[in-house]
Short mmCIF file of C-alpha atoms and ligand atoms in Angstrom, two decimals:
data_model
loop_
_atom_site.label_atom_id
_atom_site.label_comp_id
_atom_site.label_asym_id
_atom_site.label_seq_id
_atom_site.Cartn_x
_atom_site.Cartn_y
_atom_site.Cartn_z
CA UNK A 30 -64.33 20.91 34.95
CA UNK A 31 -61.89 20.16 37.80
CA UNK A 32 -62.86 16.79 39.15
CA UNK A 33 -62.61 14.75 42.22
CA UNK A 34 -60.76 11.66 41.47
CA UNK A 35 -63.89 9.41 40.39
CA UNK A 36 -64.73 5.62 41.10
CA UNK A 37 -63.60 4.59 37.67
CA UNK A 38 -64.96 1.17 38.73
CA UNK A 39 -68.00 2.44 39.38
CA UNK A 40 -68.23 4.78 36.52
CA UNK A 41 -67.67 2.71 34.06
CA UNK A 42 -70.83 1.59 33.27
CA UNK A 43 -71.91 5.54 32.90
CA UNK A 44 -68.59 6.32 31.06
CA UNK A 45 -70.02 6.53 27.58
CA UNK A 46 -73.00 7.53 27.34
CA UNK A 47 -72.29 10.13 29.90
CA UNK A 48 -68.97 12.17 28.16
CA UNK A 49 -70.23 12.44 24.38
CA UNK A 50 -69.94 8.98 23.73
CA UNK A 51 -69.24 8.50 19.99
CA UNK A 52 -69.06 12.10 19.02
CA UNK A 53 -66.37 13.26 21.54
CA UNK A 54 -64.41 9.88 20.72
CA UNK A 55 -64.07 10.54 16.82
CA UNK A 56 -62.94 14.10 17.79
CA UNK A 57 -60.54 13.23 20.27
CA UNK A 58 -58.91 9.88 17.79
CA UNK A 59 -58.83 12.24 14.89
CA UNK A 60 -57.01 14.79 16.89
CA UNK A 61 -54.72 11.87 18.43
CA UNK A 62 -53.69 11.35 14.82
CA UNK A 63 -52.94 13.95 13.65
CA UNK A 64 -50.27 13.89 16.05
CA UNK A 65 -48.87 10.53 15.47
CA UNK A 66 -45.92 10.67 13.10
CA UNK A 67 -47.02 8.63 9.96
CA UNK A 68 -44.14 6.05 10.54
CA UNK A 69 -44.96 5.28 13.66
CA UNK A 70 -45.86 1.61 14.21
CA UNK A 71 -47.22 1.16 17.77
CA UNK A 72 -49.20 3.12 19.72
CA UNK A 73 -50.11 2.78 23.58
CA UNK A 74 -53.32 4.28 24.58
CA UNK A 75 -52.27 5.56 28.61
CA UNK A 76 -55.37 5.14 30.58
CA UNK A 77 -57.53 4.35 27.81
CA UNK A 78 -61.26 4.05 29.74
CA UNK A 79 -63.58 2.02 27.75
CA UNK A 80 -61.77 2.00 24.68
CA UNK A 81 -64.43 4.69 23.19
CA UNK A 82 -61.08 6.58 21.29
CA UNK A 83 -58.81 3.41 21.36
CA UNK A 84 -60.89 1.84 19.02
CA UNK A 85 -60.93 4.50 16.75
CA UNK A 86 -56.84 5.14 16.25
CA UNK A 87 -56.76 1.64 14.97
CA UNK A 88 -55.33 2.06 11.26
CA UNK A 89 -53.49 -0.60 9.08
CA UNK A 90 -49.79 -0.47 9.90
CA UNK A 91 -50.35 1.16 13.79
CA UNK A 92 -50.88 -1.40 16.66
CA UNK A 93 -53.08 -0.14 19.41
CA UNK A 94 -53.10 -0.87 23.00
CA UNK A 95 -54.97 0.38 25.53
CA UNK A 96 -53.64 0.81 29.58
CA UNK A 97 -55.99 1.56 32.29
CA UNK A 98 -56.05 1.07 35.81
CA UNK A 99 -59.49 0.53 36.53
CA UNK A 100 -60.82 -2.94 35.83
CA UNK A 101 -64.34 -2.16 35.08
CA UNK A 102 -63.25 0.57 32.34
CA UNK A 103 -60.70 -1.86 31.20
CA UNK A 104 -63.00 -5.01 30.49
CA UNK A 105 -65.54 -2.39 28.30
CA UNK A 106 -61.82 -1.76 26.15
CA UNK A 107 -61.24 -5.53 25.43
CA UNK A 108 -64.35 -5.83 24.40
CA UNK A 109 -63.14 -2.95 21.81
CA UNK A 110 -59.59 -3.89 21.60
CA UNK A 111 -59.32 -7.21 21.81
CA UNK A 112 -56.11 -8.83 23.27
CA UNK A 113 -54.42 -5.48 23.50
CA UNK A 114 -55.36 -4.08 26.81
CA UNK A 115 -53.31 -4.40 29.87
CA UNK A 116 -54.18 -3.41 34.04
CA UNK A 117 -51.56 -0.72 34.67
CA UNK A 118 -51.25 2.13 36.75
CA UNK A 119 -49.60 4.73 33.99
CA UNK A 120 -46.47 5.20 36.42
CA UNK A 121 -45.59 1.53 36.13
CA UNK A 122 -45.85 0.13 32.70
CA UNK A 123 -45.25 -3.52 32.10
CA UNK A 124 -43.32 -2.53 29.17
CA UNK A 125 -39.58 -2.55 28.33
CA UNK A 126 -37.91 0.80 27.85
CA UNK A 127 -38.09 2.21 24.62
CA UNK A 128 -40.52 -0.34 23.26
CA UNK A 129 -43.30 1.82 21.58
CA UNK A 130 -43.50 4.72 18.74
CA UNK A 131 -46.08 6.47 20.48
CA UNK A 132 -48.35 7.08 23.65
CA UNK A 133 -51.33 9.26 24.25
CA UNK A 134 -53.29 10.29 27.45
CA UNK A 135 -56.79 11.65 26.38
CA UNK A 136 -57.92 12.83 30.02
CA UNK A 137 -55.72 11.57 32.35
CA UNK A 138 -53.53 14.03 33.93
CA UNK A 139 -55.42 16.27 34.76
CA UNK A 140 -56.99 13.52 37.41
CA UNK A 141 -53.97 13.14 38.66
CA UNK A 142 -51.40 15.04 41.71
CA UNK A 143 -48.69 12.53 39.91
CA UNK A 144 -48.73 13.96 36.58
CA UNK A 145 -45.03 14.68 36.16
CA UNK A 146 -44.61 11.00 36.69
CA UNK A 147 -46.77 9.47 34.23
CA UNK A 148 -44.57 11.76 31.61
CA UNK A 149 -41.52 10.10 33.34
CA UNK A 150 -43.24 6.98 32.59
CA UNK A 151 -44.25 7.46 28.88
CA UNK A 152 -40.45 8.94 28.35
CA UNK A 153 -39.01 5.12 29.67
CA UNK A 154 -41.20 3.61 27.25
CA UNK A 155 -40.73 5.52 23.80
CA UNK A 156 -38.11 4.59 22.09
CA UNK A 157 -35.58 7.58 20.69
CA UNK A 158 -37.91 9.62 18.44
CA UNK A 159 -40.97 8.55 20.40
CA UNK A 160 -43.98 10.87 20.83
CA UNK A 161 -45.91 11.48 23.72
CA UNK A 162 -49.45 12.93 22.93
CA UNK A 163 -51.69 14.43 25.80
CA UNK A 164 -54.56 16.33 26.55
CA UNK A 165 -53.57 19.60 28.97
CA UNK A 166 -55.02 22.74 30.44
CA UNK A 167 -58.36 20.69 30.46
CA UNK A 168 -60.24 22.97 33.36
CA UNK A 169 -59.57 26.29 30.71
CA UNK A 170 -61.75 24.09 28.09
CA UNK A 171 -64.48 24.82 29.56
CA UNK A 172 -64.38 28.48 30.48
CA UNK A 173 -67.03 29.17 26.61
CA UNK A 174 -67.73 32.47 28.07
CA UNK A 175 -71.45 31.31 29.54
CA UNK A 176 -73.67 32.67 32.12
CA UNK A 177 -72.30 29.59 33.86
CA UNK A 178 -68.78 29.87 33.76
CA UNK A 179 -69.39 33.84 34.79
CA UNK A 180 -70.38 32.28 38.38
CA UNK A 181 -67.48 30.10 38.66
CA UNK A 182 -64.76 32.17 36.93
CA UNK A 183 -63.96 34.29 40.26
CA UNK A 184 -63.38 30.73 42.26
CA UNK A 185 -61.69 29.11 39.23
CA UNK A 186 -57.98 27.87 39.86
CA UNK A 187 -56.74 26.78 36.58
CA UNK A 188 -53.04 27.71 37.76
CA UNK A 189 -53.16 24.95 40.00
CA UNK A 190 -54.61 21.84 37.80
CA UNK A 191 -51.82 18.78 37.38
CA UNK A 192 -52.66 18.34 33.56
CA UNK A 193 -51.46 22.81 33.33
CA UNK A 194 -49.65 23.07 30.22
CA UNK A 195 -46.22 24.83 31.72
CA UNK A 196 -45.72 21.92 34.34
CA UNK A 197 -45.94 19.08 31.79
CA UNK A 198 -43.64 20.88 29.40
CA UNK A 199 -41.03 20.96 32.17
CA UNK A 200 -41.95 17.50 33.32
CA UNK A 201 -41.64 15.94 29.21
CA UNK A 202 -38.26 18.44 28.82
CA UNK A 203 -36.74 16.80 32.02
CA UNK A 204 -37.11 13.45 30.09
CA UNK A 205 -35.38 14.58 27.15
CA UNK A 206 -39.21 15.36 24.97
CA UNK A 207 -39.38 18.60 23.60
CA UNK A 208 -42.89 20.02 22.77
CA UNK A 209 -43.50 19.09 18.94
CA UNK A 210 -47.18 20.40 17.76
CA UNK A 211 -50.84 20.50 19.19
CA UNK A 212 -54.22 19.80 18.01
CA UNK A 213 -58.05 20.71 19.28
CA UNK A 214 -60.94 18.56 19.67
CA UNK A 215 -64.48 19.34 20.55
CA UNK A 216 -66.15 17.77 23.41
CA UNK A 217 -69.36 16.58 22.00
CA UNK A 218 -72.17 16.80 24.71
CA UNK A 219 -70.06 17.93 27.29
CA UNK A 220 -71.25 21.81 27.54
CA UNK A 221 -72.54 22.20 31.06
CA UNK A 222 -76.29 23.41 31.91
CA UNK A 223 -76.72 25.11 35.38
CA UNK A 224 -78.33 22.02 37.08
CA UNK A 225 -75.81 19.86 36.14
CA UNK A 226 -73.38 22.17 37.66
CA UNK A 227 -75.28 21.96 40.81
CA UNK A 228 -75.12 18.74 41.27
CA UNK A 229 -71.29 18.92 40.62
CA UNK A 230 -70.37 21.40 43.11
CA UNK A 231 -72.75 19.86 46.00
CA UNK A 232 -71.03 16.39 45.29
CA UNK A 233 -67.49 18.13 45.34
CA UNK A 234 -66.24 18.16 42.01
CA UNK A 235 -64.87 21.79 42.35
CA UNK A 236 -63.42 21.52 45.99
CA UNK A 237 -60.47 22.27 45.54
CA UNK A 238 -61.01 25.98 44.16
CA UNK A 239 -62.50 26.68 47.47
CA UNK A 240 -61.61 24.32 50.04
CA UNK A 241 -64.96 22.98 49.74
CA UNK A 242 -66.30 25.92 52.15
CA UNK A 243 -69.89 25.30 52.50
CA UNK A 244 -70.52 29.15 52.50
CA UNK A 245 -69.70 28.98 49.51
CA UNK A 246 -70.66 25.59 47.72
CA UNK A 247 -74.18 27.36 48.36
CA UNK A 248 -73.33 30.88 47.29
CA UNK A 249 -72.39 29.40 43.90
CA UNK A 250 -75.07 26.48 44.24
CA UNK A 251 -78.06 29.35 44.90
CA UNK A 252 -76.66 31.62 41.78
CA UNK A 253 -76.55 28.47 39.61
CA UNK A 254 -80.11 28.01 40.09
CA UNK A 255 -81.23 31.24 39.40
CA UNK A 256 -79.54 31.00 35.90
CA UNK A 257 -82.28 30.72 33.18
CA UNK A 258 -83.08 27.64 31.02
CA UNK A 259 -81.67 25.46 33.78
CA UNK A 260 -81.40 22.00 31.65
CA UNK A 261 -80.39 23.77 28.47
CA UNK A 262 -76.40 22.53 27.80
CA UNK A 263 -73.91 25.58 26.98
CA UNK A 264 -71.41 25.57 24.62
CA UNK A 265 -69.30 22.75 24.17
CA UNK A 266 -65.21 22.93 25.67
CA UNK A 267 -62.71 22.70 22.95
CA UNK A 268 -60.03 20.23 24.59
CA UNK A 269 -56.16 20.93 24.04
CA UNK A 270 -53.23 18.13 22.86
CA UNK A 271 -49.60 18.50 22.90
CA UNK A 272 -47.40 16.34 21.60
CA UNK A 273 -43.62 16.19 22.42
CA UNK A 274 -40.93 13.82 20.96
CA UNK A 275 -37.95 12.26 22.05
CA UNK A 276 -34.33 12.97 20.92
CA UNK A 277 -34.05 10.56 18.02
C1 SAM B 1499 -61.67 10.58 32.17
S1 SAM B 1499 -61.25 8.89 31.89
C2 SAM B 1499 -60.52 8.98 30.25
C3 SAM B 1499 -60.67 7.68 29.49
C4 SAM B 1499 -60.28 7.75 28.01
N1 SAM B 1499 -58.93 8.21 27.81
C5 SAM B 1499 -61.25 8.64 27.26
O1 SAM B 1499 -60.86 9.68 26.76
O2 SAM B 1499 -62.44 8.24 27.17
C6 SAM B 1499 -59.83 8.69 32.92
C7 SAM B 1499 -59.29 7.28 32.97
O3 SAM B 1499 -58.03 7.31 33.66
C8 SAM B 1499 -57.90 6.12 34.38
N2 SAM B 1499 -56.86 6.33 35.40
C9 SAM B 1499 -56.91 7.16 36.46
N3 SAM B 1499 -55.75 7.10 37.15
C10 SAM B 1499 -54.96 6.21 36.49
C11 SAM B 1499 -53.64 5.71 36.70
N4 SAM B 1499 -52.91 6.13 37.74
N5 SAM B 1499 -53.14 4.82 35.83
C12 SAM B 1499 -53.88 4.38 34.77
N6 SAM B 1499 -55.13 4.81 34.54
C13 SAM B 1499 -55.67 5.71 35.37
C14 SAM B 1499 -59.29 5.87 34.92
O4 SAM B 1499 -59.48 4.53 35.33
C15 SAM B 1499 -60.15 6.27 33.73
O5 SAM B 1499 -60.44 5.17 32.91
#
């Protein structure tokens, strides 16, 4: 759901047990992969977290790095990745242009009002025929159709979320990547219950739908609650990847 930009170096030591852990990693590698071209050599994990799905695109003949700009995240990763992880906001790469076969971003842009330029930055670094994978439209995930999302759906402002699937098409066509195929992954554990939500939209998370109007943080807060089998997780989102490629 539509986030506040977190304390990554706070959250780190939360990260994985708190967004599906193993589960959601395997899903979210295998669906990486099955957007990497099988030539492809190297592949640059953009804002790779712990290193809970870095780890897991490792396969003989693809290097793996990881990126992140939060240290605390980032020293979980080496422990995963070892001597592949850099410090690195994803608009400024310490990497030579057209140095790398492929780059993902599994939950990044939609964090982010500077989207468009983390695609700029991904197009310098792929070489001709590169790929860019990335998770998009990841707000939509998680309207399943619950009791839940039936309280938020009226407030809900997908058309305005960074990671929307329209605006980074035009941002990856601007830099010469043209849209190429997309994949699905399931986000193990990450269903919502109605207290969780609660405690979401009293610390913010879904401000920006509503300005953060108080009148309304408890209109939605109060109808939450009243929901039945408050603890009991709905269904889980089904994330979206896109993957463009360069002009070879
Ligand atoms: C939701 S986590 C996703 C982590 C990992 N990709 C995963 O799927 O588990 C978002 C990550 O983006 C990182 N991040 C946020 N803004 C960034 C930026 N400008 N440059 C690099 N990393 C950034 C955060 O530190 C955090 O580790």
């Amino acid at each position: 759901m539509a986030e506040t930009v977190l304390d990554y170096e706070a959250e780190a030591a939360h990260y994985d047990r708190t967004r599906g852990g193993a589960p959601r990693a395997e899903a979210a590698a295998a669906a990486v992969l099955r957007l990497v071209p099988p030539g492809a050599r190297t592949l640059l994990d953009l804002a790779c977290g712990t290193g809970l799905v870095t780890e897991r695109l490792v396969r003989p003949g693809l290097r793996v790095y990881g990126a992140d700009a939060a240290h605390a995240m980032l020293r979980v990763a080496a422990g995963r990745v070892p001597g592949r992880t850099v410090r690195a906001d994803a608009r400024r790469l310490p990497l030579p242009d057209a140095s790398l076969d492929a780059v993902c971003a599994v939950w990044l842009l939609h964090l982010v009002p500077f989207a468009a330029d983390v695609v700029a930055e991904a197009a310098r670094v792929l070489r001709p025929g590169g790929v860019l994978i990335a998770t998009v439209d990841k707000d939509a995930a998680h309207d399943v159709g619950s009791d839940i999302d039936a309280v938020l759906r009226p407030h809900r402002r997908t058309g305005a979320a960074s990671d929307g699937s329209g605006p980074i098409a035009r941002a990856a066509a601007a830099h010469g990547l043209v849209p190429a195929a997309g994949a699905r992954f399931t986000g193990h554990g990450q269903g919502a219950t109605p207290r969780d939500t609660v405690r979401k939209l009293r610390a913010g998370y879904f401000a920006s739908w509503f300005q953060g109007d108080p009148a309304v943080v408890d209109a939605l807060a109060a109808a939450l609650a009243a929901l039945p089998d408050q603890d009991r997780r709905r269904p889980d989102p089904r994330y979206r990847l896109v993957s463009f490629v360069g002009r070879g």
